[in-house]
Structure formats: C-alpha cells, structure tokens
Amino acid sequence: MAKSLLIISRQSPWSGPGAREALDIVLAGGAFDLPIGLLFLDDGVFQLAAKQDAKALQQKDLSANLQALPMFGVEELFVCAESVAQRGLDSNALSLEDARALSAQEITALIDRYDQVITL
C-alpha cells in the first residue's frame, strides 16, 4: 500500500513558486491515486481568498488548480482556522468550500496521521 502524504502549503500565491509547487505535487499524487492531503497554513491561506487578480501581479491564477483537486481524487483538504482569522479572511468566503477548518490541536493530530509530510 502506498504511503500517505500531507502537503502543507505555507506561502501566499504571490510570494514565489511555493504555492504552485505544492498544488502541482498534490495534483500529481492524486493522479496516481496516492493517499494525499493538503493543508493551507500561515500565508498559504491567501491562496483560498476569492476574487484575486493574478494578472495584476504578473502571476498565473491558481484558482483553476484548486478547483481541479476533487477531479484528481484529492478530497483531504484542510485550512488552519487560526491562520484565516489572523489574516482577516472570512472563512465563509474562501474559494475552496470543501476545506475543513482545523484548530492547532487538530493540525497536530492531522500531521501525525500521515506517513510523510512536505512543507512548502
């Protein structure tokens, strides 16, 4: 049986390639039926903010990749509730409705549940 993998995405979509690389790893893992999860933490929660204008920053829009996650079998989606609150985002207005909000304690338990963890 394949080992489970948790990707922790901690970078905003405009701070560099980390956010896109995290999504690419998750999509590739999903395409190969790898048991995979994705956690948005710290500035990574900005990836879920609705109505971003990526062109203004000369970046590629990540929203299509986010919406493709369920098509690739990626259903284990999580977001840090504390990170969302600290950054003044409305948890009800996040673009990924299926992401489950977790407390810090729940995140610790989540990380322990996976065989391998990659943080980007």
C-alpha positions as semicolon CSV with decimal commas, in nm:
position;residue;x (nm);y (nm);z (nm)
1;M;0,000;0,000;0,000
2;A;0,123;0,349;-0,084
3;K;0,234;0,572;0,199
4;S;0,010;0,866;0,275
5;L;0,140;1,216;0,206
6;L;0,041;1,550;0,355
7;I;0,144;1,868;0,175
8;I;0,150;2,180;0,391
9;S;0,125;2,493;0,178
10;R;0,250;2,795;0,374
11;Q;0,319;3,051;0,103
12;S;0,086;3,309;-0,043
13;P;0,015;3,273;-0,415
14;W;0,220;3,583;-0,498
15;S;0,531;3,529;-0,282
16;G;0,710;3,285;-0,510
17;P;0,675;2,941;-0,667
18;G;0,599;2,753;-0,343
19;A;0,219;2,771;-0,369
20;R;0,216;2,646;-0,729
21;E;0,468;2,371;-0,650
22;A;0,257;2,249;-0,359
23;L;-0,051;2,228;-0,582
24;D;0,148;2,051;-0,854
25;I;0,265;1,785;-0,608
26;V;-0,088;1,732;-0,479
27;L;-0,235;1,706;-0,829
28;A;0,037;1,462;-0,937
29;G;-0,017;1,250;-0,627
30;G;-0,391;1,250;-0,685
31;A;-0,343;1,143;-1,046
32;F;-0,154;0,837;-0,922
33;D;-0,413;0,755;-0,652
34;L;-0,170;0,836;-0,372
35;P;-0,341;0,890;-0,035
36;I;-0,276;1,263;-0,018
37;G;-0,392;1,561;0,186
38;L;-0,339;1,935;0,154
39;L;-0,322;2,178;0,446
40;F;-0,323;2,555;0,395
41;L;-0,132;2,716;0,682
42;D;0,006;3,061;0,761
43;D;0,015;3,280;0,445
44;G;-0,090;2,975;0,243
45;V;-0,450;3,056;0,337
46;F;-0,430;3,355;0,100
47;Q;-0,446;3,101;-0,185
48;L;-0,810;3,047;-0,087
49;A;-0,910;3,414;-0,092
50;A;-1,175;3,471;-0,356
51;K;-1,153;3,716;-0,647
52;Q;-0,776;3,752;-0,670
53;D;-0,632;3,934;-0,970
54;A;-0,322;3,732;-1,055
55;K;-0,262;3,928;-1,377
56;A;-0,204;4,248;-1,180
57;L;0,093;4,074;-1,016
58;Q;0,201;3,906;-1,340
59;Q;0,135;3,564;-1,185
60;K;-0,067;3,266;-1,301
61;D;-0,403;3,222;-1,136
62;L;-0,411;2,919;-0,905
63;S;-0,790;2,901;-0,876
64;A;-0,826;2,654;-1,165
65;N;-0,576;2,421;-0,995
66;L;-0,766;2,447;-0,668
67;Q;-1,095;2,368;-0,836
68;A;-0,937;2,064;-1,008
69;L;-0,839;1,896;-0,681
70;P;-1,160;1,690;-0,647
71;M;-1,130;1,574;-1,010
72;F;-0,790;1,429;-0,921
73;G;-0,933;1,248;-0,620
74;V;-0,788;1,490;-0,367
75;E;-1,056;1,518;-0,102
76;E;-0,849;1,563;0,213
77;L;-0,837;1,944;0,219
78;F;-0,770;2,141;0,535
79;V;-0,720;2,502;0,636
80;C;-0,583;2,642;0,961
81;A;-0,865;2,834;1,129
82;E;-0,619;3,044;1,328
83;S;-0,428;3,148;1,013
84;V;-0,755;3,251;0,845
85;A;-0,858;3,461;1,147
86;Q;-0,514;3,622;1,192
87;R;-0,515;3,738;0,831
88;G;-0,864;3,885;0,850
89;L;-1,016;3,648;0,595
90;D;-1,379;3,543;0,606
91;S;-1,383;3,164;0,640
92;N;-1,722;3,154;0,466
93;A;-1,582;3,333;0,159
94;L;-1,290;3,101;0,089
95;S;-1,276;2,967;-0,266
96;L;-1,232;2,606;-0,154
97;E;-1,557;2,522;0,020
98;D;-1,459;2,160;0,088
99;A;-1,157;2,254;0,300
100;R;-1,215;2,165;0,664
101;A;-1,106;2,430;0,915
102;L;-0,882;2,291;1,189
103;S;-0,754;2,420;1,520
104;A;-0,383;2,400;1,610
105;Q;-0,450;2,090;1,818
106;E;-0,634;1,923;1,529
107;I;-0,346;2,009;1,293
108;T;-0,101;1,829;1,522
109;A;-0,321;1,519;1,512
110;L;-0,355;1,554;1,132
111;I;0,021;1,561;1,080
112;D;0,062;1,252;1,298
113;R;-0,191;1,068;1,079
114;Y;0,020;1,089;0,762
115;D;0,328;0,878;0,682
116;Q;0,513;1,162;0,508
117;V;0,483;1,541;0,529
118;I;0,619;1,801;0,289
119;T;0,609;2,171;0,374
120;L;0,637;2,433;0,101
